[in-house]
XYZ file of C-alpha atoms in Angstrom:
604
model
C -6.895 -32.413 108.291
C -7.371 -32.495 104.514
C -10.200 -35.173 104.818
C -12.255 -32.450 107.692
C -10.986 -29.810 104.714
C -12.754 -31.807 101.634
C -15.620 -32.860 103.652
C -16.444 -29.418 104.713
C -16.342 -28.603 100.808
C -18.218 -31.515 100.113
C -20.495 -30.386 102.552
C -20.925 -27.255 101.234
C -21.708 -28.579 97.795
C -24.350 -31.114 99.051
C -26.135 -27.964 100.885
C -26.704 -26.133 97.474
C -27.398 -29.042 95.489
C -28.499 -32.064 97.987
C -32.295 -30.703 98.128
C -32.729 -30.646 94.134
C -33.948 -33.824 91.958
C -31.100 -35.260 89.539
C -33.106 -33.646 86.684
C -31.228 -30.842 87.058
C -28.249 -31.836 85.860
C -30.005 -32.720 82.561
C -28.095 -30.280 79.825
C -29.876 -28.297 77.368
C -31.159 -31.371 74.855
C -33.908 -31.872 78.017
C -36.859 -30.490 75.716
C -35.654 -31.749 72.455
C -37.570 -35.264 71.278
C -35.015 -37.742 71.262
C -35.168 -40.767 68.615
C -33.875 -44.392 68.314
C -33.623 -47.113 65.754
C -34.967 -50.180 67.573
C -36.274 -51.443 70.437
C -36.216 -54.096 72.326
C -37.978 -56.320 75.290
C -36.767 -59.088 77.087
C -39.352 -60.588 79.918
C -38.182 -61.818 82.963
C -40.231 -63.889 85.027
C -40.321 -66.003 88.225
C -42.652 -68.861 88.857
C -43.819 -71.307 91.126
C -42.326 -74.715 90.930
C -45.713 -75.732 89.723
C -45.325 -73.193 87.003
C -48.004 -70.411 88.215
C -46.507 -66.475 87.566
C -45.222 -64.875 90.708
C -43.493 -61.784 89.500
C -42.078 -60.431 85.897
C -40.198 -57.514 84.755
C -38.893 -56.266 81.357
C -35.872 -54.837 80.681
C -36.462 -52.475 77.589
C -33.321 -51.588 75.429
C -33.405 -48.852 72.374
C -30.901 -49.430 70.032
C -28.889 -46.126 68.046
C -30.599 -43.931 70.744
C -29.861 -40.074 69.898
C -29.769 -37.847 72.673
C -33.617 -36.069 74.037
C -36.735 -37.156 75.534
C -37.827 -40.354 74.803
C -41.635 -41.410 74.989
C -42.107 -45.108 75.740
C -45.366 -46.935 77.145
C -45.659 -49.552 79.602
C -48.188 -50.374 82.546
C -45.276 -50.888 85.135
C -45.830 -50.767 88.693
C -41.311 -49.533 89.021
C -39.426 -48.440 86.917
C -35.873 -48.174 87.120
C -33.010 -46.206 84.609
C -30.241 -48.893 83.989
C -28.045 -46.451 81.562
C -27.756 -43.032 83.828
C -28.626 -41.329 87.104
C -31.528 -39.028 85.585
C -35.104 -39.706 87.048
C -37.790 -41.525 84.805
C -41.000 -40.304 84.695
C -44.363 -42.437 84.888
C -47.441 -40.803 83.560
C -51.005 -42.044 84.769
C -51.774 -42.784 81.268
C -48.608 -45.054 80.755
C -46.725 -43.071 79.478
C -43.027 -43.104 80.182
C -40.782 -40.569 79.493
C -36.729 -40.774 80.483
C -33.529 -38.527 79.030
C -31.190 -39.683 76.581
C -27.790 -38.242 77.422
C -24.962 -37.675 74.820
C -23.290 -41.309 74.441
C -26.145 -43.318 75.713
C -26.020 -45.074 72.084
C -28.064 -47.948 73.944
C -30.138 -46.935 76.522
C -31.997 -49.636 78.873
C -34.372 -49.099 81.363
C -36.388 -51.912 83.866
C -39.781 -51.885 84.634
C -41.991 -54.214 86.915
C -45.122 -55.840 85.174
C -47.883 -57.436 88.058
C -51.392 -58.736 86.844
C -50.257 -59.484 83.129
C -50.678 -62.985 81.621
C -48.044 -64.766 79.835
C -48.857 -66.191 76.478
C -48.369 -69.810 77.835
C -50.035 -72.010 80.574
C -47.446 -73.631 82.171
C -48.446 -76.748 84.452
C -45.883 -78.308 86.276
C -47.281 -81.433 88.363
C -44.923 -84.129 90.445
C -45.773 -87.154 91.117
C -44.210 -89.627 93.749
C -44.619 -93.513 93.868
C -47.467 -92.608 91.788
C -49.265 -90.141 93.591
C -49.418 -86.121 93.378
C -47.430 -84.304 96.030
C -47.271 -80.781 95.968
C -43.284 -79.608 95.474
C -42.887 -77.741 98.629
C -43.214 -81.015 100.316
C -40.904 -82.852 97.639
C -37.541 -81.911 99.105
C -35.655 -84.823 100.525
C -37.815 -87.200 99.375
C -36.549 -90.168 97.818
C -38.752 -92.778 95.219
C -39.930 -93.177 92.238
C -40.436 -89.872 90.288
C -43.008 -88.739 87.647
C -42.041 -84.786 86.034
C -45.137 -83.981 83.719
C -44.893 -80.507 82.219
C -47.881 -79.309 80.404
C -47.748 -75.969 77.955
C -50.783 -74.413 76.203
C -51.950 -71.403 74.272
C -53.515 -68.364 77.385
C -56.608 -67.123 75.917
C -56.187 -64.063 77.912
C -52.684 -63.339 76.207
C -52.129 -61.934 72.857
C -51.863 -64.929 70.540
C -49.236 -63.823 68.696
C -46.473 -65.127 70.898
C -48.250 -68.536 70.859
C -48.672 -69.051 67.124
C -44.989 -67.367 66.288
C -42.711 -68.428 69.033
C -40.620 -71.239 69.914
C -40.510 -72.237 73.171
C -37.517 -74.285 74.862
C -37.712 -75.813 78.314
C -34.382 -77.029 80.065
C -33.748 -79.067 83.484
C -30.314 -80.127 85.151
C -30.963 -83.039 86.901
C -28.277 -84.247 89.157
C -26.628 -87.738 89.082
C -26.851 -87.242 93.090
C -30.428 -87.139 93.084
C -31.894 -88.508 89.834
C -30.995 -91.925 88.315
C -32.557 -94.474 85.591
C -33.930 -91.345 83.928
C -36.338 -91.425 80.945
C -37.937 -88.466 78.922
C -38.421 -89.570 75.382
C -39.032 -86.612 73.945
C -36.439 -84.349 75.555
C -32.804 -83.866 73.767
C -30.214 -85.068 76.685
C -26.618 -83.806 76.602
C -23.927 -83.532 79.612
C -22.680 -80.765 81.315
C -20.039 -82.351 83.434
C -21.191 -84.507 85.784
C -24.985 -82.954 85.280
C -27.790 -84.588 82.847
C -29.438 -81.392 80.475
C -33.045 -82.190 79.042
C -33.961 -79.813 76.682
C -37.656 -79.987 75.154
C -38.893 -78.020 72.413
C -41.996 -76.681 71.665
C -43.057 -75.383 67.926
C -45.393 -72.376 67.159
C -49.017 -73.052 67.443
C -48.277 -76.798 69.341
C -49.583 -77.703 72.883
C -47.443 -80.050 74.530
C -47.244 -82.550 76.999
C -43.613 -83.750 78.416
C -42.428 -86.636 81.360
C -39.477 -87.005 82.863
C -39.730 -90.121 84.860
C -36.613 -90.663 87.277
C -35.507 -92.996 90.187
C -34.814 -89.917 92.902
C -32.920 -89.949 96.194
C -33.281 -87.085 98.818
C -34.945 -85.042 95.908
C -33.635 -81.704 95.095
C -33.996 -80.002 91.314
C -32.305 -76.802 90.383
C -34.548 -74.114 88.447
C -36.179 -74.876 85.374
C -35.543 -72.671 82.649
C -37.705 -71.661 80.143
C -37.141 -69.456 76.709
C -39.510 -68.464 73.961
C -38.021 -66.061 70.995
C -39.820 -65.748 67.642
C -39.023 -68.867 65.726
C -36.384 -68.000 63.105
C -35.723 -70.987 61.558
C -34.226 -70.790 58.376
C -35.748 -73.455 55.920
C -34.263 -73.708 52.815
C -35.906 -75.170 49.600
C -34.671 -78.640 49.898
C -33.495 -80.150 46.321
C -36.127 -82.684 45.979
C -35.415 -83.723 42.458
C -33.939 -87.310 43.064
C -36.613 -88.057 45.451
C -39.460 -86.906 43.101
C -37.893 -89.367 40.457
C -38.035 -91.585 42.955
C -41.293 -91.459 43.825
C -42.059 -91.267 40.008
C -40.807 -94.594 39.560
C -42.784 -95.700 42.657
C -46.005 -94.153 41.050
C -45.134 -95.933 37.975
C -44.167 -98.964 39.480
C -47.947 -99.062 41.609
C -49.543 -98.396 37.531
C -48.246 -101.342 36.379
C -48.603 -103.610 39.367
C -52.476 -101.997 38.752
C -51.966 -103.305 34.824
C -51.054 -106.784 35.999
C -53.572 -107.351 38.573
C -55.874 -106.561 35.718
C -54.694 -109.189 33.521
C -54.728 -111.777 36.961
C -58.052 -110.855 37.834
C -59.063 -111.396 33.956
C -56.889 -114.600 34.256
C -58.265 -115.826 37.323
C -61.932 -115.159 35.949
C -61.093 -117.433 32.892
C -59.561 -120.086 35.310
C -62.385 -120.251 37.440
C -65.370 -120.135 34.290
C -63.120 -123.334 33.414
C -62.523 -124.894 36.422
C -66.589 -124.674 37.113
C -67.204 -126.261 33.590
C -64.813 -128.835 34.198
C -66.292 -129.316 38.024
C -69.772 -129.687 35.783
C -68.665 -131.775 33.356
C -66.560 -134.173 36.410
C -69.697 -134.348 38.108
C -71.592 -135.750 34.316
C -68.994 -138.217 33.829
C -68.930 -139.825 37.786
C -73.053 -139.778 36.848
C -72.256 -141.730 33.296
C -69.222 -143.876 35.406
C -71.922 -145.288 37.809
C -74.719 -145.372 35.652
C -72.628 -147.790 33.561
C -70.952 -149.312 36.358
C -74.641 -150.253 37.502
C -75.805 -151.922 34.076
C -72.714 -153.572 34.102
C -74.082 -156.417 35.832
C -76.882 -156.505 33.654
C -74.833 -156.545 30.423
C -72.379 -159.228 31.737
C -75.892 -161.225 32.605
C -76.909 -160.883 29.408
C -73.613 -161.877 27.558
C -73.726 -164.714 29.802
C -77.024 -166.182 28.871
C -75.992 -165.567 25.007
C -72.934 -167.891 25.560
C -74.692 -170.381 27.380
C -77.097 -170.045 24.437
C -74.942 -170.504 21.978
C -72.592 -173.142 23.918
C -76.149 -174.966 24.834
C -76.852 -174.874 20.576
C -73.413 -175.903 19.755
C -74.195 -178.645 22.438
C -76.777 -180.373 21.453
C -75.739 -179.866 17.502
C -72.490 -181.752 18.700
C -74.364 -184.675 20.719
C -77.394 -185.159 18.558
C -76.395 -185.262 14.898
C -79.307 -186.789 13.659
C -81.845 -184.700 14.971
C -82.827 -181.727 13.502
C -83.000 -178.751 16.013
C -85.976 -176.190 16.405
C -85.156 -173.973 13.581
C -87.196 -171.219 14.818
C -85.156 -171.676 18.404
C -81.887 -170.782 16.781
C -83.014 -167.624 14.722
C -83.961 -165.744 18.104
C -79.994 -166.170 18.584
C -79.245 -162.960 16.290
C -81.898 -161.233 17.733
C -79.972 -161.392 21.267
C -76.859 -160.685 19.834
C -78.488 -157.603 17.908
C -80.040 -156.349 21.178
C -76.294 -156.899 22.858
C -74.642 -154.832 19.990
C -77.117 -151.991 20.647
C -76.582 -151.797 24.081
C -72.824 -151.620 23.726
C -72.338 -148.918 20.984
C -74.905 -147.121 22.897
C -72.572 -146.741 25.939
C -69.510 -146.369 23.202
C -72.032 -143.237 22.491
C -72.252 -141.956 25.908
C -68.560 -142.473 26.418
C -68.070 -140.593 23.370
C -70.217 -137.417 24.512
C -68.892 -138.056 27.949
C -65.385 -137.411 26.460
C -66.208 -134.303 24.479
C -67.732 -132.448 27.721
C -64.592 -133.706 29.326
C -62.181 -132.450 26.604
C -63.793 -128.887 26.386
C -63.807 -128.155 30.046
C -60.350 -129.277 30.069
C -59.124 -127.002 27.211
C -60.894 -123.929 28.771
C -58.824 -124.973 32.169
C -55.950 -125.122 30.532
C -56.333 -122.003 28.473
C -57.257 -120.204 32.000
C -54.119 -121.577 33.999
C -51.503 -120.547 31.063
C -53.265 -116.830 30.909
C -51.829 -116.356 34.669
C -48.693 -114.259 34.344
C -45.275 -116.234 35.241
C -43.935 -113.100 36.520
C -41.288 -114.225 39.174
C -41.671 -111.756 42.127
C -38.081 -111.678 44.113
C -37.863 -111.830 47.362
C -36.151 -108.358 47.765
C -38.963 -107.177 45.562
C -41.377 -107.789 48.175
C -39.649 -106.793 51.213
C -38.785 -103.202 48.979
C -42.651 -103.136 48.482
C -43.832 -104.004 52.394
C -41.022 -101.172 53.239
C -42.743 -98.607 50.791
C -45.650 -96.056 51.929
C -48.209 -98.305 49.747
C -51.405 -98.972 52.025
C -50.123 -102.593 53.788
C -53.465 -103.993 53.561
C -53.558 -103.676 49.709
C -49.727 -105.418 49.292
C -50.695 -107.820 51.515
C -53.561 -108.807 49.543
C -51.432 -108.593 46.487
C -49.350 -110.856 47.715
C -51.595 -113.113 49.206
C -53.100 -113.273 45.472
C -50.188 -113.932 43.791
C -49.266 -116.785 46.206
C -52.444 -118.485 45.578
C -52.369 -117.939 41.603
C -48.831 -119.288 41.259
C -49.541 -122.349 43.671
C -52.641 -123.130 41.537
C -50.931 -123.129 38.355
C -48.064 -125.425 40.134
C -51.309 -127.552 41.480
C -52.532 -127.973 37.886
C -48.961 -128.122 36.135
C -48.791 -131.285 38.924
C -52.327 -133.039 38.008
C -51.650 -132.756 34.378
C -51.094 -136.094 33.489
C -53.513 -137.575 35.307
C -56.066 -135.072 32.987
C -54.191 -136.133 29.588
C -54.822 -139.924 31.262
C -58.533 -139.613 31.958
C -58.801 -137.940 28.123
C -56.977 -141.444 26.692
C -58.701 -143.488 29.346
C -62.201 -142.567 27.874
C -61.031 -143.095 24.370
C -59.979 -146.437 24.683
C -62.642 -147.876 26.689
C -65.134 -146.204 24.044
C -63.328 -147.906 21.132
C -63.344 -150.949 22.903
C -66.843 -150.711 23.659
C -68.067 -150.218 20.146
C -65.365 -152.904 18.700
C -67.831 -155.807 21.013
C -70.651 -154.029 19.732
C -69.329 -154.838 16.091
C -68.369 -157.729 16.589
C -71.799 -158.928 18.063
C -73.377 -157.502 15.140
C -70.770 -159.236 13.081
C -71.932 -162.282 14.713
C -75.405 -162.367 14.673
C -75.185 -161.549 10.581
C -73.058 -164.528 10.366
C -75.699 -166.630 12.378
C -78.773 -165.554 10.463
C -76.994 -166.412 6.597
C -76.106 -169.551 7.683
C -79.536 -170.446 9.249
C -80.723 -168.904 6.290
C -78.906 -171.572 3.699
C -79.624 -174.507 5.926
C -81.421 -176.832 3.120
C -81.252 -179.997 5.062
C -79.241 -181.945 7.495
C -75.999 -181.898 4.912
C -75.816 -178.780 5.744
C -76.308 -178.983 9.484
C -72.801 -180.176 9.868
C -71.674 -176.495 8.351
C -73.849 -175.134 11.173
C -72.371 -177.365 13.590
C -68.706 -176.211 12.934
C -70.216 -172.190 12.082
C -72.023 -172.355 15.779
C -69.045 -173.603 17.347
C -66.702 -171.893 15.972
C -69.155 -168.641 17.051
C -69.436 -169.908 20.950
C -65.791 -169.996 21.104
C -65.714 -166.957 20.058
C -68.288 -165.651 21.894
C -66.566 -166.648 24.852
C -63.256 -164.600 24.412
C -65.597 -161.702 23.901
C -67.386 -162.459 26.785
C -63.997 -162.279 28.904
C -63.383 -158.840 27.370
C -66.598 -157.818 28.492
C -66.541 -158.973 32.388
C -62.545 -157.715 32.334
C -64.143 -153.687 31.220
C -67.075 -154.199 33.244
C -64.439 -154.664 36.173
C -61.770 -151.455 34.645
C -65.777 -149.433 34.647
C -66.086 -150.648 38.282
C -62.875 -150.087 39.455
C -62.965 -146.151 38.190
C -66.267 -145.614 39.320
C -64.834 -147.020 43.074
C -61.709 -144.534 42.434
C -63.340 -141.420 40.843
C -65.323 -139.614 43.407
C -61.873 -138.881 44.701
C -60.694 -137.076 41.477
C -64.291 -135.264 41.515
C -63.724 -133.894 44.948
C -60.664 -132.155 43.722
C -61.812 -130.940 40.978
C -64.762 -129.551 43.004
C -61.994 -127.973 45.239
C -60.667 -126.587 42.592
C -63.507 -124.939 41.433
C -64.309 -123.400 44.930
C -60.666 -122.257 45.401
C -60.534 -120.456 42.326
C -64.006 -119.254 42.514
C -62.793 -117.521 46.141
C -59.326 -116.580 44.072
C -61.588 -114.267 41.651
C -63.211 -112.645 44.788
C -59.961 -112.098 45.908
C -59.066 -110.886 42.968
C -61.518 -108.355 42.501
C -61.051 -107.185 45.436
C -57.255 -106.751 44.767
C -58.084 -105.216 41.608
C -60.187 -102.632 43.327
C -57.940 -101.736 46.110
C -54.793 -101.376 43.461
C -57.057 -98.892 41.053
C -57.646 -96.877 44.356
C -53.947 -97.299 44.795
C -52.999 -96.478 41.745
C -55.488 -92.887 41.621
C -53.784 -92.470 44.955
C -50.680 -92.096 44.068
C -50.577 -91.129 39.999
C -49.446 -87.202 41.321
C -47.347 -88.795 44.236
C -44.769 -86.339 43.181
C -46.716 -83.286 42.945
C -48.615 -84.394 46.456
C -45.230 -84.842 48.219
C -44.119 -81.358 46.801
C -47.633 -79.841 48.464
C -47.600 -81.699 51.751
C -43.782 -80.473 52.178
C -44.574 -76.910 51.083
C -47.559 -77.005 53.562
C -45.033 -78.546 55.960
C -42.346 -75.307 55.869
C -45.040 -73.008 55.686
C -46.735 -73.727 58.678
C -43.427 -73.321 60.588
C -41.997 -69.901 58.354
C -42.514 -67.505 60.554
C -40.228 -64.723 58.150
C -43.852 -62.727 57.704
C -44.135 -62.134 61.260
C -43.915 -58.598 62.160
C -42.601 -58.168 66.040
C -44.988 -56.436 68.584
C -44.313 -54.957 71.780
C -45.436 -57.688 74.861
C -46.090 -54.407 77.258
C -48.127 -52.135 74.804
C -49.513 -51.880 71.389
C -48.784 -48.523 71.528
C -44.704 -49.255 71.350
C -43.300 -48.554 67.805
C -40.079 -49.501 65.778
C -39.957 -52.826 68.092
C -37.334 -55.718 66.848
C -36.632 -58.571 69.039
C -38.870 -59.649 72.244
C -38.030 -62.293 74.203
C -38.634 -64.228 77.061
C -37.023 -65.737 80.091
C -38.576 -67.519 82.721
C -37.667 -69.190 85.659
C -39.225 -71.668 88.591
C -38.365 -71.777 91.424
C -35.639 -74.446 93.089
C -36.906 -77.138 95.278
C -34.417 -77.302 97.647
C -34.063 -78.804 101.369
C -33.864 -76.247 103.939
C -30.564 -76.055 105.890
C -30.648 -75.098 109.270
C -28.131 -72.321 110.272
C -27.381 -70.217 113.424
C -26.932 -67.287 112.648
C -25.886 -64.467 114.839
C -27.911 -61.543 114.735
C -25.816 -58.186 114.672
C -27.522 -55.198 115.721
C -26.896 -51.819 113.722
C -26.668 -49.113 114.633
C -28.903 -46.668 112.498
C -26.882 -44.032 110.816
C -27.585 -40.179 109.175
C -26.922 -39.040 106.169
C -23.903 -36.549 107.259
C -22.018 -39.678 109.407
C -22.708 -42.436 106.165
C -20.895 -39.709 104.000
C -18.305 -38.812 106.521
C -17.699 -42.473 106.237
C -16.237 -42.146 103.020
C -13.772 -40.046 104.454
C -12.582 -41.935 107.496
């Protein structure tokens, strides 16, 4: 009886105030403007699995609200009041005006947005056992997966939102469904038995990202993406250590410069010397064969002087009392004259022979010791190869060291045999010009005795004197056929020692290319990286301020014309792929009810 009793008053009420809007109960504040703080916007927005824009809304909050009418502006196709039960009115210019009541300190309203672009392209694409497939067909499939999701800048968007925000993408992936997964540029954490990819995109940066997966019976829950204004609080890092650092690097690279100056310098000197002595090799194997060629002619000619002489000292010996051909024996100093010439002659071209030798000797050895013994360690190297120094130029550093300090370990090697060839030449000059003396000695000898022969008392003396002389003559002779073989022997033996030389010439004639080369690539080097600190400094400064976003001043996604606006952010959402289950379901008819028996239903 009291329900019938209530519901009658009830009724009574509705039939004075049922027919009138909710305006109405508006207080007295209806006319006064009504302010707020802040405002703002979050987007909300389905899409396609493939990432195309089916519908979007924006809930709009305004923050410290004071009570009055509120002006807002918004191209909304719905709106809806989220805070309180008074109507909100849409203007045909866009205008949209609601009522702030007493206590609505934050007031929120919803409005539906159709035909706007978002600031992003968003391409989704599958592919399955490598070949597209559109997702609708995906479900339940089972293979091998390829998840590519492309983002871009919308031309047809403010781009604002594209060079300010941060945009985050995030998939669950199901153990169920998904296995031997692989996105290298996603950050993967767990949530339970669930694998979370989360990619990030930075202001101003297309992006392309794959998720690659084994997949079985494929289903994939909604993929979420965020973008909010990228906030990212960079402090000044403290870069004095590093600085020093790379002070001592830049320091380091000037005096590696320094030192491949004095190498290059060094290797120049080494190769000037090592050509002179490759000249000077190739003048002494000429002198070596020229003599080793007249040797046959000078041990002929000794020869027939002995037999001369042993043929005189003959018939002296056998014939006593016969007087030789005067004349016949006075020719003898004339061939023993003509012998000495001939020998201090080549004691002459020994001689020069050995000064060219010596002098392009002493400039090799003057260019070897100016190569620096500097003793680069091993951990020196690897420090350097790990260092942001151009590779190519290190590697030709090193390359250039290797070959300078295995040429002066060559040479330190072939020393001796150098110092050998300098003695070598010495003696066999000295011994040269001794014979040569000696023959001159001889043939003096000869002509003052055949001078002071008077008569045949005397040609006893001569007898003994030319004796004496063929004997010793003959020892000579030996000395002459044993150098003639030494001269033979090292002209046999020395092209061998030439060809090094030679090869030593041409190595360290390609060393000084090498070496200027090096030289040039370290001053680049070097002007490269004399302000490494300052550059670092710059590129990191250039770095943060690309990201620092602190300047940015918000704007309103909806309308330009929005003031006071703080925060706007969005949240979007694809769609799930999911397989379809089949379900009976019963349909229940309704009956449909009035208005007077759905609020008597309240009642009963």
């Amino acid at each position: 009886m009291r329900h019938k009793q209530l519901a009658a008053v009830m009724m009574g009420t509705f039939l004075v105030f049922g027919s009138l809007p909710f305006s109405v109960f508006a207080k007295d504040n209806e006319n006064e403007e009504g302010k707020y703080a802040t405002k703002d916007e979050a987007i909300y927005g389905k899409l396609e699995a493939n990432g195309d824009l089916q519908d979007m809304y924006v809930v709009n909050t305004f923050h410290d609200a004071k009570p009055g009418t509120i002006t807002d502006h918004g191209d909304y196709t719905d709106v809806r009041n989220l805070s309180n039960l008074l109507d909100i009115e849409q203007m045909d210019d866009g205008q949209v005006r609601f009522q702030v009541e007493k206590g609505d300190d934050n007031f929120y309203y919803q409005g539906t947005i159709e035909h706007r672009p978002l600031p992003w392209n968003i391409e989704i694409t599958y592919m399955l056992d490598g070949k597209k497939i559109d997702p609708h067909e995906l479900a339940g499939k089972s293979g091998s997966l390829e998840l590519r999701i492309k983002t871009s800048g919308n031309d047809d968007a403010d781009p604002a939102f594209f060079e300010n925000y941060m945009m985050q993408i995030s998939l669950t992936l199901d153990p169920i469904n998904f296995a031997q997964i692989q996105a290298p540029d996603a950050n993967k954490a767990k949530s339970g038995k669930d694998t979370m990819l989360t990619f990030t995109i930075m202001p101003k940066k297309e992006e392309t990202f794959i998720v690659s997966a084994d997949v079985t019976d494929f289903e994939l829950d909604p993929i979420n993406i965020s973008a909010t204004p990228a906030a990212i609080p960079f402090d000044d890092p403290d870069l004095g250590d590093m600085k020093g650092d790379m002070k001592s690097l830049s320091d380091a690279i000037k005096k590696i410069n320094d030192g491949v100056g004095d190498l290059q310098g060094g290797i120049s000197d080494l190769n000037s010397g090592a050509t002179e002595l490759s000249t000077g090799s190739s003048s002494y194997m000429n002198g070596i064969n020229q003599l080793n060629q007249s040797s046959g002619k000078l041990v002929g000619g000794s020869s027939e002087v002995q037999k001369a002489l042993q043929q005189v000292a003959g018939a002296l010996q056998n014939a006593p009392n016969e007087t030789p051909d005067i004349d016949d024996l006075k020719q003898l100093p004339e061939g023993l004259r003509a012998l000495a010439d001939g020998l201090n002659e080549t004691a002459n071209g020994l001689d020069e022979l050995g000064d060219n030798y010596n002098k392009a000797y002493s400039n090799l050895a003057e260019a070897i010791n100016g190569i620096p013994n500097n003793n680069i360690t091993k951990d020196q190297i690897e420090e350097l190869l790990k260092s942001d120094v151009d590779q190519e130029v290190v590697n030709q550093l090193l390359d250039s060291y290797e070959s300078a300090q295995k040429t002066k370990g060559t040479y330190e090697s072939v020393k001796p045999v150098f110092d050998a060839v300098t003695g070598t030449l010495d003696n066999v000059s000295s011994a040269v010009r001794k014979m040569g003396d000696e023959a001159n000695s001889t043939a003096a000898e000869v002509e003052n005795g055949l001078d002071n022969v008077d008569g045949l008392d005397q040609l006893g003396d001569l007898q003994s004197g030319i004796s004496e002389l063929a004997s010793q003559y003959q020892t000579f002779h030996q000395g002459l056929v044993e150098y003639t073989n030494g001269v033979s022997n090292l002209a046999a033996n020395y092209p061998g020692i030439d060809k090094g030389i030679k090869g030593l010439a041409s190595g360290t004639a390609s060393l000084e290319k090498g070496a200027g080369a090096l030289q040039d690539g370290t001053e680049e080097l070097e002007g490269e990286t004399s302000d490494l600190p300052d550059e670092m400094q710059s590129e990191l400064d250039k770095m943060l301020e690309e990201y620092d976003t602190s300047d940015f001043e918000p704007i309103s996604f909806v309308s330009k014309e929005n003031k006071n606006v703080d925060v706007v952010q969005f949240a979007l959402q694809t769609e799930a792929i999911k397989v379809e289950e089949s379900e009976d379901i019963e349909e229940t008819k309704v009956e449909k009810q009035g208005l007077w028996e759905r609020f008597l239903d309240l009642f009963r």
